[in-house]
Amino acid sequence: MTAKEKLPRSVPDSTAPRYNARESWRIFGIMAEFVEATERLSSIRPAVSIFGSARTPPDHMYYILTEQIARQLSDAGFAVISGGGPGIMEAANKGAFFGKSPSVGLNIQLPLEQNANPYQDISQTFQHFFARKFMFVKFATAYVVMPGGFGTLDELLEAMTLIQTRKSRRIPIILVHRPFWQGLIDWFRDRLVSEGMIKVEDLDLVQIIDEPGEVVEAIFKHYERRGFQPLPAEREMMLNL
């Protein structure tokens, strides 16, 4: 059987031209999101991106811990970037909002869950997840990852993948609250490393820290022999992110 024979026969669809035109014009909307967000966020460095569950209530220990970490980061001179929504995202923005540095929310339009929290000095709304995720990486000096669900894991694994494949510069990736994260790290070691899916040194891309002050110290330690701004080679790398 030839390749031509394998291809399905096209079926006339009167709505296809209109849909294709909308799909083409959508590209300009995506471009606009990248341009507008880059312009608005270009002055906030150094910044730390904080991730975590949207479902964590304000009286939960994860929320309180996140607020403490964000406040200490803000007072230490780091802008804090979160997803701009409720839960851990709100805690991150709230801690930074009452600190010395900007609180930034990168909001996403979703059918459920995502409502912008009120603790944002800079608020940018996205329609496309990939544009929003790009901004988290592009402007981050470090990642602080609190307990969360699929979205949090998505952000964590994307950052690890980009650094592992050298598509992004090496930044601290800090997992907070060992009881939540240790099982995942153990699984990485027991399954991914033992079966040759990753190298054992890839586990060094992340570290687990429990105390807010130690989170700030770990970020400063990573940059103690260089500035927070990307080096020239790193800037070139980020152009191809």
XYZ file of C-alpha atoms in Angstrom:
241
model
C 0.000 0.000 0.000
C 1.359 3.417 -0.963
C 1.386 6.467 1.266
C -1.257 8.052 -0.969
C -3.526 5.053 -0.479
C -3.134 5.248 3.293
C -4.309 8.849 3.481
C -8.044 9.267 4.156
C -10.149 10.779 1.422
C -11.135 14.359 2.055
C -14.821 14.990 2.655
C -16.261 18.327 1.507
C -17.030 20.560 4.494
C -18.747 23.887 3.892
C -17.547 25.224 7.269
C -13.862 24.416 6.656
C -12.864 27.646 4.842
C -14.386 29.807 7.562
C -12.736 27.740 10.314
C -9.358 27.795 8.552
C -9.535 31.569 8.258
C -10.234 31.912 11.980
C -7.357 29.566 12.731
C -4.996 31.688 10.640
C -6.058 34.959 12.259
C -5.582 33.352 15.687
C -1.837 33.474 15.069
C -1.920 37.261 15.375
C -3.648 36.971 18.746
C -0.892 34.650 19.944
C 1.767 37.067 18.719
C 0.017 39.910 20.526
C 0.069 37.972 23.800
C 3.818 37.403 23.534
C 4.578 41.019 22.617
C 2.341 42.627 25.231
C 3.494 40.373 28.071
C 7.174 40.781 27.182
C 6.818 44.575 27.183
C 4.999 44.639 30.527
C 7.311 42.211 32.335
C 10.691 43.291 30.975
C 11.445 45.550 33.958
C 10.578 43.199 36.839
C 13.799 41.177 37.115
C 14.999 39.547 39.281
C 11.812 37.556 39.735
C 10.812 34.222 41.238
C 7.933 32.172 39.844
C 5.832 30.391 42.475
C 3.493 27.527 41.576
C 0.937 25.540 43.535
C -2.654 24.403 43.812
C -5.556 26.705 43.004
C -7.689 24.753 45.491
C -5.808 25.507 48.713
C -7.906 27.548 51.206
C -6.419 30.528 53.101
C -6.346 28.692 56.427
C -4.300 25.772 55.050
C -0.665 25.390 56.067
C 0.415 25.391 52.389
C -1.241 28.784 51.851
C 0.333 30.249 54.981
C 3.760 28.836 54.116
C 3.542 30.218 50.571
C 2.604 33.669 51.838
C 5.614 33.645 54.173
C 7.992 32.586 51.397
C 6.643 35.204 48.978
C 6.922 37.963 51.576
C 10.535 37.091 52.333
C 11.384 36.918 48.640
C 9.720 40.278 48.032
C 11.528 41.938 50.923
C 14.801 40.453 49.638
C 14.310 42.231 46.306
C 12.635 39.601 44.134
C 9.457 40.277 42.219
C 7.102 37.342 42.708
C 5.249 35.852 39.732
C 2.267 33.571 40.219
C -0.587 32.310 38.091
C -2.754 35.139 39.404
C -5.607 32.927 40.567
C -6.835 31.602 43.936
C -5.207 29.191 46.381
C -1.412 29.032 46.400
C -1.306 31.594 43.595
C -3.194 34.072 45.762
C -0.919 33.350 48.723
C 2.145 34.062 46.587
C 0.722 37.333 45.295
C -0.492 38.343 48.747
C 2.886 37.831 50.376
C 4.633 39.835 47.659
C 1.933 42.512 47.553
C 2.667 43.534 51.138
C 6.414 43.270 50.598
C 8.899 45.622 48.938
C 8.894 44.197 45.402
C 6.223 43.801 42.713
C 3.536 41.139 42.868
C 2.840 39.809 39.362
C -0.092 37.667 38.276
C -0.129 35.858 34.939
C -3.818 34.992 34.720
C -5.362 32.451 32.370
C -8.913 32.449 31.031
C -10.505 29.160 32.075
C -14.101 27.877 32.198
C -13.614 26.842 35.849
C -11.537 27.773 38.914
C -9.492 30.699 37.669
C -10.558 34.067 39.049
C -7.939 36.782 39.419
C -6.915 37.465 43.016
C -6.760 41.089 44.261
C -3.087 41.099 45.323
C -1.431 42.010 42.034
C 0.663 45.077 41.231
C 0.969 43.838 37.651
C -1.743 41.661 36.148
C -1.520 40.094 32.690
C -4.222 37.840 31.282
C -3.596 35.081 28.729
C -5.845 32.971 26.561
C -3.151 30.438 25.685
C -1.381 28.247 28.230
C 1.811 27.995 26.186
C 2.269 31.777 25.995
C 1.728 32.058 29.742
C 4.136 29.207 30.480
C 6.778 30.844 28.304
C 6.613 33.995 30.445
C 7.013 32.024 33.673
C 10.267 30.590 32.341
C 11.579 33.647 30.514
C 11.455 35.993 33.491
C 12.220 33.566 36.323
C 15.408 33.728 38.342
C 14.150 30.697 40.262
C 11.146 28.378 40.513
C 9.500 27.738 43.872
C 7.066 24.842 43.584
C 4.508 24.346 46.328
C 2.175 21.339 46.605
C -0.271 21.231 43.716
C -2.004 19.163 41.074
C -1.674 18.578 37.341
C -0.941 22.211 36.480
C 1.806 22.446 39.101
C 3.389 19.209 37.903
C 3.163 20.454 34.324
C 5.098 23.622 35.200
C 7.664 21.687 37.235
C 8.363 19.051 34.603
C 8.485 21.571 31.777
C 11.107 23.611 33.630
C 13.146 20.485 34.352
C 12.899 19.376 30.730
C 13.966 22.768 29.354
C 16.995 22.894 31.634
C 17.893 19.231 31.091
C 17.841 19.696 27.302
C 19.680 23.036 27.565
C 16.873 24.988 25.989
C 16.771 27.176 29.105
C 19.415 28.419 31.520
C 20.052 26.656 34.819
C 17.992 28.207 37.616
C 17.154 26.912 41.105
C 14.043 24.716 41.158
C 12.928 24.435 44.765
C 10.243 22.027 45.926
C 8.689 23.073 49.230
C 7.393 20.617 51.858
C 9.279 17.334 51.826
C 6.372 15.089 52.895
C 4.526 16.094 49.719
C 7.409 15.835 47.234
C 9.721 13.109 48.528
C 7.657 10.276 47.050
C 7.914 11.814 43.582
C 11.687 12.217 43.855
C 11.983 8.629 45.091
C 9.963 7.472 42.071
C 12.243 9.464 39.750
C 15.221 7.637 41.277
C 13.658 4.186 41.540
C 12.046 4.136 38.102
C 13.441 6.809 35.773
C 17.088 6.570 36.824
C 17.152 2.797 37.355
C 15.576 2.155 33.941
C 17.837 4.625 32.139
C 15.127 7.168 31.317
C 17.144 9.987 32.895
C 20.662 10.358 34.281
C 21.191 10.336 38.018
C 22.626 13.874 37.845
C 19.307 15.083 36.415
C 17.941 14.755 39.944
C 20.255 17.623 40.899
C 17.990 19.957 38.930
C 15.674 20.133 41.959
C 16.087 20.492 45.697
C 13.586 20.107 48.530
C 13.447 22.834 51.186
C 10.955 23.311 53.998
C 11.779 26.658 55.628
C 10.996 30.060 54.004
C 14.338 31.581 54.962
C 16.213 28.645 53.482
C 14.376 29.105 50.172
C 15.687 32.664 49.905
C 19.189 31.576 50.957
C 19.276 28.818 48.324
C 18.471 31.290 45.555
C 21.155 33.743 46.677
C 23.666 30.899 46.993
C 23.028 29.833 43.393
C 23.849 33.341 42.157
C 26.596 34.278 44.632
C 29.322 34.150 41.952
C 27.358 35.869 39.204
C 24.570 38.417 38.776
C 20.896 37.632 38.496
C 20.679 38.840 34.915
C 21.145 36.237 32.163
C 24.651 36.022 30.735
C 25.102 36.799 27.008
C 25.163 33.089 26.094
C 22.050 32.519 28.186
C 20.251 35.361 26.422
C 20.975 33.678 23.094
C 19.739 30.389 24.504
C 16.487 31.990 25.675
C 15.833 33.391 22.195
C 15.402 29.788 21.076
C 13.258 28.754 24.031
